[in-house]
Amino acid sequence: MADSDGRQVDSINHSTGKICKELTKEEKQRLRKEKKQHKKNKKDDRGPPEKEKEKEKASVLAPSKPATQSPAHKAAPVPVNASASESPVAAEKPAKSKAEQRAERRARQDTERASKQGKKEGGQQSASSKPKATPNELQPVVKRLPEHIQVDDPAALKKLAKKLERQQVRQINIVPLRSDYGYKVSLFSHLHQYSRKNPPTQQISIPATVIHPSIVRLGLQYSQGIIAGSNARSVALLHAFKQVIQDYSTPPNEELSRDLVNKLSPYISFLSQCRPLSASMGNAIKHIKKEISNIPSQCKEEEAKRRLQECIDSYINEKIILASEAISKYAIEKISDGDVILVYGCSSLVNHILCEAFEKQRKFRVIVVDSRPRLEGREALRRLVKKGIRCTYVLISALSYILPEVSKVFLGAHALLANGYVMSRVGTSQIALVAKAYNVPVLVCCETYKFCERVQTDSFVSNELDDPDDLIVTRNGKTHLENWQTVKSLGLLNLVYDVTPPDFVDLVITDLGMIPCTSVPVVLRVKNVDQ
Amino acid sequence: MPSLLHQFWVDLLQDLPRFTETLVKMPGADKETDLSERIESFLSELKRCGSGAGSLRGSAETARETTALLRRITAQARWGNAGDLMEIIRKEGRRMTAAQPSETTVGNMVRRVLKIIREEYARSRGSTEEADQQESLHKLLTSGGSSEDNFRQHFAHLKANVIEAINELLTELEGTTDNISMQALEHIHSNEVIMTIGRSRTVEAFLKDAARKRKFHVMVAECAPFCQGHEMATSLSKEDIETTVIPDAAIFAVMSRVNKVIIGTQTVLANGGLRAVNGTHTLALAAKHHSTPLIVCAPMFKLSPQFPNEEDTFHKFVSPHEVLPFTEGEILSKVNAHGPVFDYVPPELITLFISNIGGNAPSYIYRLMSELYHPEDHEL
């Protein structure tokens, strides 16, 4: 049974002293009814600030979370309640409109619930954007702002702390809140900046029996940069989930389809504390959660687990491995003999394409452009040289020198946004810009599972800040930035991603074919209809 | 007998200094040997500092030392008339530019001095030909005798005049950085975000001067592989300027929030373009895309009459070890690595030049050049 009252995406919770123990179904229903009543009484009381209102709603949410299957939260996000940063504004709204809004919202949710009876959506996602409305209802979806870009808002931080607190079992705080490191550039004070020397695993208490060890290991690998690259991260995540599902056993009074999703939520919070989730990971998680919640309740546990493992395997196979085969096939048509191809950094997909093309006896040479501080291009260089491809290596500052020789530019992508912008490793936009100035075609290769519905116009609002100490370098025995922390007005900025405008990109090669950058929302729409 | 022996030793000791002189030094007057020693040491320093990473000494110092050396040549070398002097200076100038072709300030100073000599000569002759230095069609038709053999006349005070003029040039050189920094407040308003790349002493002085009265932010692109941006950032932050160091790859990403781009350069070319540190072209393109003004702070001695069309001599490279270190051993032998030092920036991307004589548009640079150098001196 679903609760219908303004259920936001359950990011807010105030534990009113209740611990999320495994309550029986009846108890949960009773609690839910009580809370509904409680809330109705409070509806007329306009005085309380927004926070309290949120608390009430949250307390409605808390015990019923395990049973949550309401698709209501899909369309629920009312701008007023969704983002804490708007809370002071909302608190001043007149009473009447609040009630009206609530009533409207409830009505809307009822109709939607009726239309989406079959579909069940899993719990919560900490960093991914809102799931969109069904294609036949063009709802104005107002997205809830992901937490990881609201670091400068103390209310949002409090929310996150509470959410992590809520995900505790037996009073052990399993997902530690990671603290920021170093002076942050003022333009980016809304983002987290962690140090690699402080992995989040140090703060996990023992016994950390609640987070599966393979997830802990994965989180550590993410935060130390051992696993990098969106395909690698997604595949590692899915393998870890397979392990989790393998070791999972349904508790006595629960259904696998609901409980497993709830078990996964703290894992996902933990991983996003280690390193913010990528768009590909977000899509993979959504898919898995959907699959889990689609497991029919009469399915036996072993059967369900086997089915889930198969599903994960087929996801990896279809979306990543076969997709890269398809993309290589298209891309090889674009490589002609005598080409000089420029690549940037280390994209597994682009490397695969070049190796395939080389095997198919195309004659070309490659220029690998690299940039500090990650120097990922060296890895790409090693792989290509091992294959036997002729390579040249330059740093990104030498781009204008080397571009007159280049005939094509192949770039990988981290995500493709719905307004046609390409989100990729920092420096990609620069390469596209200079290539455009020299009239060199730019081709972006990206699998469709990396398409995401977010829109972004600059590299500031939603980005990731890496460890600033990476920029420090010792040359000729002198390290100028050694004590940058002590100098008050000095800041180091180590961005991870940037967005490339679509007019710099000539072609996007996906497993569905070769499309222009602006067709990304079309592909997204088609994918939704399929689902 | 003792007196003869004694006399022998006295003679020997008297002759010893001159004798050793002939062994060690080249034959000739003392002044000349001293002069050529200095020239040799200057040339070897030029050769050496070019092979290090970046410039071990700034262009201003090089310009000053070149001018001082030219003054010494004027004072100490043997010449009878202006033509001889110009020949000597041209010869030494060719040697100096050959020692380090990328250090264009040396050649620029030589050309300035040559122009000074021409002017002083013309003034001594009493003719006011200063304005007519250009080759106009009218001049070609009417002037019967070409100006070359005009320089054979001997004037007594020419030496003193030339040396005085060179002294003026030296004072001008010493004041260039200050002159440029004085203009800082006209170009920087408060709460601006300024971007720069690498390390330029001129830009550093410029920003520090503005920081005394205004508060603004500076983003410094570190400019791999030498990472001179780090030094610049630490030096700026010591003056309490809010500085941020960004890697080169992030230049376009942050450009949308930048209000102005202020850079220094190694050379200003005759068409108004730049030969600047690598990465500057990308910076200029990004600024153009966002319509951000690009300001170049360059003193006048960096203006060179070269054009950027000499593809093979335009670029200078450093060891690929800076780019791909030897620790990457196994792939090194199969890979070409390039480490260019300079970038060409076309004049269309530049908004303003700030020099010690004021602000100019890039389209005006050719005119300034004609005031500084004589067209016959463009080719040393």
Tab-separated table of C-alpha atoms in Angstrom, chain A residues 183 185-188 344 365 371-373 375 378 381-382 385-386 389-402 405 426-430 433-434 437-438 458-461 463 471-473 475-476 478 480-481 487-495 497-501 503-504, chain B residues 53 193 197 217 219 222-227 229-231 233-234 236-257 277-283 285-287 289 315 317 322-325 327-328 330-331 334-340 342-344:
chain	number	residue	atom	x	y	z
A	183	TYR	CA	40.735	25.741	0.477
A	185	VAL	CA	37.997	28.157	-5.012
A	186	SER	CA	35.024	30.408	-4.403
A	187	LEU	CA	33.428	29.646	-7.746
A	188	PHE	CA	33.257	26.021	-6.731
A	344	TYR	CA	42.760	12.799	-25.893
A	365	ARG	CA	48.898	7.176	-37.233
A	371	SER	CA	47.257	16.780	-19.792
A	372	ARG	CA	48.383	17.232	-16.241
A	373	PRO	CA	47.685	16.243	-13.563
A	375	LEU	CA	48.357	12.095	-17.415
A	378	ARG	CA	50.263	7.647	-21.157
A	381	LEU	CA	49.882	5.399	-25.417
A	382	ARG	CA	50.996	2.139	-23.886
A	385	VAL	CA	52.011	1.089	-28.912
A	386	LYS	CA	51.615	-2.463	-27.722
A	389	ILE	CA	50.246	1.639	-33.964
A	390	ARG	CA	52.540	4.549	-34.744
A	391	CYS	CA	52.043	7.193	-32.122
A	392	THR	CA	53.087	10.717	-31.279
A	393	TYR	CA	52.697	12.199	-27.823
A	394	VAL	CA	52.236	15.819	-26.839
A	395	LEU	CA	50.833	17.770	-23.947
A	396	ILE	CA	47.687	19.771	-24.386
A	397	SER	CA	49.549	23.070	-24.434
A	398	ALA	CA	51.223	21.998	-27.661
A	399	LEU	CA	47.850	21.530	-29.335
A	400	SER	CA	48.127	24.460	-31.729
A	401	TYR	CA	51.481	23.208	-32.830
A	402	ILE	CA	50.314	19.715	-33.669
A	405	GLU	CA	48.967	17.805	-39.100
A	426	VAL	CA	38.447	18.314	-18.629
A	427	GLY	CA	40.336	19.501	-21.696
A	428	THR	CA	38.010	17.900	-24.210
A	429	SER	CA	36.204	21.145	-24.884
A	430	GLN	CA	39.524	22.829	-25.505
A	433	LEU	CA	37.534	24.390	-29.802
A	434	VAL	CA	40.984	24.435	-31.354
A	437	ALA	CA	39.427	26.737	-35.435
A	438	TYR	CA	41.615	24.613	-37.677
A	458	ASP	CA	28.785	25.325	-18.296
A	459	SER	CA	31.323	23.346	-16.393
A	460	PHE	CA	30.711	25.022	-13.064
A	461	VAL	CA	27.406	23.975	-11.655
A	463	ASN	CA	31.282	19.037	-11.737
A	471	LEU	CA	48.739	19.808	-9.094
A	472	ILE	CA	51.888	20.067	-7.053
A	473	VAL	CA	54.987	19.145	-9.018
A	475	ARG	CA	60.883	20.557	-11.025
A	476	ASN	CA	64.606	21.123	-10.813
A	478	LYS	CA	61.982	23.095	-6.408
A	480	HIS	CA	56.727	25.999	-5.624
A	481	LEU	CA	53.297	25.000	-4.440
A	487	VAL	CA	49.132	30.849	1.907
A	488	LYS	CA	45.767	32.372	2.516
A	489	SER	CA	44.913	33.633	-0.921
A	490	LEU	CA	46.198	30.724	-2.981
A	491	GLY	CA	43.881	28.030	-4.249
A	492	LEU	CA	44.401	25.028	-6.496
A	493	LEU	CA	41.673	23.882	-8.810
A	494	ASN	CA	41.633	20.355	-10.111
A	495	LEU	CA	38.510	19.929	-12.203
A	497	TYR	CA	34.906	17.212	-16.124
A	498	ASP	CA	33.923	19.848	-18.604
A	499	VAL	CA	31.143	20.289	-21.115
A	500	THR	CA	31.640	20.769	-24.818
A	501	PRO	CA	29.019	22.776	-26.696
A	503	ASP	CA	28.579	23.295	-32.250
A	504	PHE	CA	32.112	22.068	-31.744
B	53	ALA	CA	63.883	25.300	-19.245
B	193	VAL	CA	38.484	37.693	-12.668
B	197	ILE	CA	49.247	31.877	-18.376
B	217	HIS	CA	40.909	37.429	-8.605
B	219	MET	CA	43.497	32.504	-12.403
B	222	GLU	CA	50.168	26.486	-15.045
B	223	CYS	CA	51.530	25.986	-18.559
B	224	ALA	CA	52.987	22.493	-18.616
B	225	PRO	CA	55.602	21.098	-18.846
B	226	PHE	CA	57.605	23.842	-17.161
B	227	CYS	CA	54.803	24.820	-14.811
B	229	GLY	CA	52.481	29.315	-13.549
B	230	HIS	CA	53.141	27.925	-10.091
B	231	GLU	CA	55.865	30.473	-9.434
B	233	ALA	CA	50.806	32.147	-8.475
B	234	THR	CA	52.901	31.973	-5.335
B	236	LEU	CA	50.997	36.934	-6.648
B	237	SER	CA	49.395	35.355	-3.622
B	238	LYS	CA	52.130	36.792	-1.434
B	239	GLU	CA	50.753	40.198	-2.321
B	240	ASP	CA	47.352	39.093	-1.064
B	241	ILE	CA	45.856	38.669	-4.508
B	242	GLU	CA	43.277	35.880	-4.661
B	243	THR	CA	45.005	33.423	-6.961
B	244	THR	CA	43.954	30.079	-8.312
B	245	VAL	CA	46.171	27.669	-10.184
B	246	ILE	CA	44.413	25.716	-12.898
B	247	PRO	CA	45.815	23.025	-15.167
B	248	ASP	CA	46.062	23.829	-18.869
B	249	ALA	CA	43.228	21.495	-19.673
B	250	ALA	CA	40.779	23.611	-17.690
B	251	ILE	CA	41.363	26.843	-19.639
B	252	PHE	CA	38.219	26.611	-21.713
B	253	ALA	CA	36.173	25.228	-18.842
B	254	VAL	CA	36.681	28.288	-16.638
B	255	MET	CA	36.865	30.867	-19.390
B	256	SER	CA	33.187	31.673	-19.196
B	257	ARG	CA	33.718	33.309	-15.801
B	277	VAL	CA	54.691	30.481	-24.588
B	278	ASN	CA	52.870	27.338	-25.722
B	279	GLY	CA	49.238	27.191	-24.725
B	280	THR	CA	48.683	30.858	-25.483
B	281	HIS	CA	46.958	30.182	-28.776
B	282	THR	CA	44.425	27.943	-27.045
B	283	LEU	CA	43.902	30.644	-24.443
B	285	LEU	CA	40.895	31.092	-29.011
B	286	ALA	CA	38.939	30.419	-25.835
B	287	ALA	CA	38.892	34.151	-25.062
B	289	HIS	CA	34.917	32.345	-28.227
B	315	HIS	CA	59.560	26.980	-33.406
B	317	PHE	CA	61.811	22.693	-28.950
B	322	GLU	CA	60.065	17.097	-20.278
B	323	VAL	CA	57.008	15.733	-21.987
B	324	LEU	CA	57.513	11.995	-21.691
B	325	PRO	CA	60.093	11.236	-19.033
B	327	THR	CA	60.788	6.522	-16.639
B	328	GLU	CA	58.317	5.476	-19.327
B	330	GLU	CA	59.525	0.730	-22.821
B	331	ILE	CA	57.417	2.897	-25.025
B	334	LYS	CA	58.484	3.689	-30.370
B	335	VAL	CA	56.934	7.067	-29.822
B	336	ASN	CA	57.610	10.563	-31.121
B	337	ALA	CA	57.283	13.149	-28.409
B	338	HIS	CA	57.279	16.842	-29.125
B	339	GLY	CA	57.981	19.653	-26.744
B	340	PRO	CA	57.496	22.957	-28.525
B	342	PHE	CA	56.371	28.733	-28.476
B	343	ASP	CA	52.986	29.318	-30.006
B	344	TYR	CA	51.963	31.692	-32.721
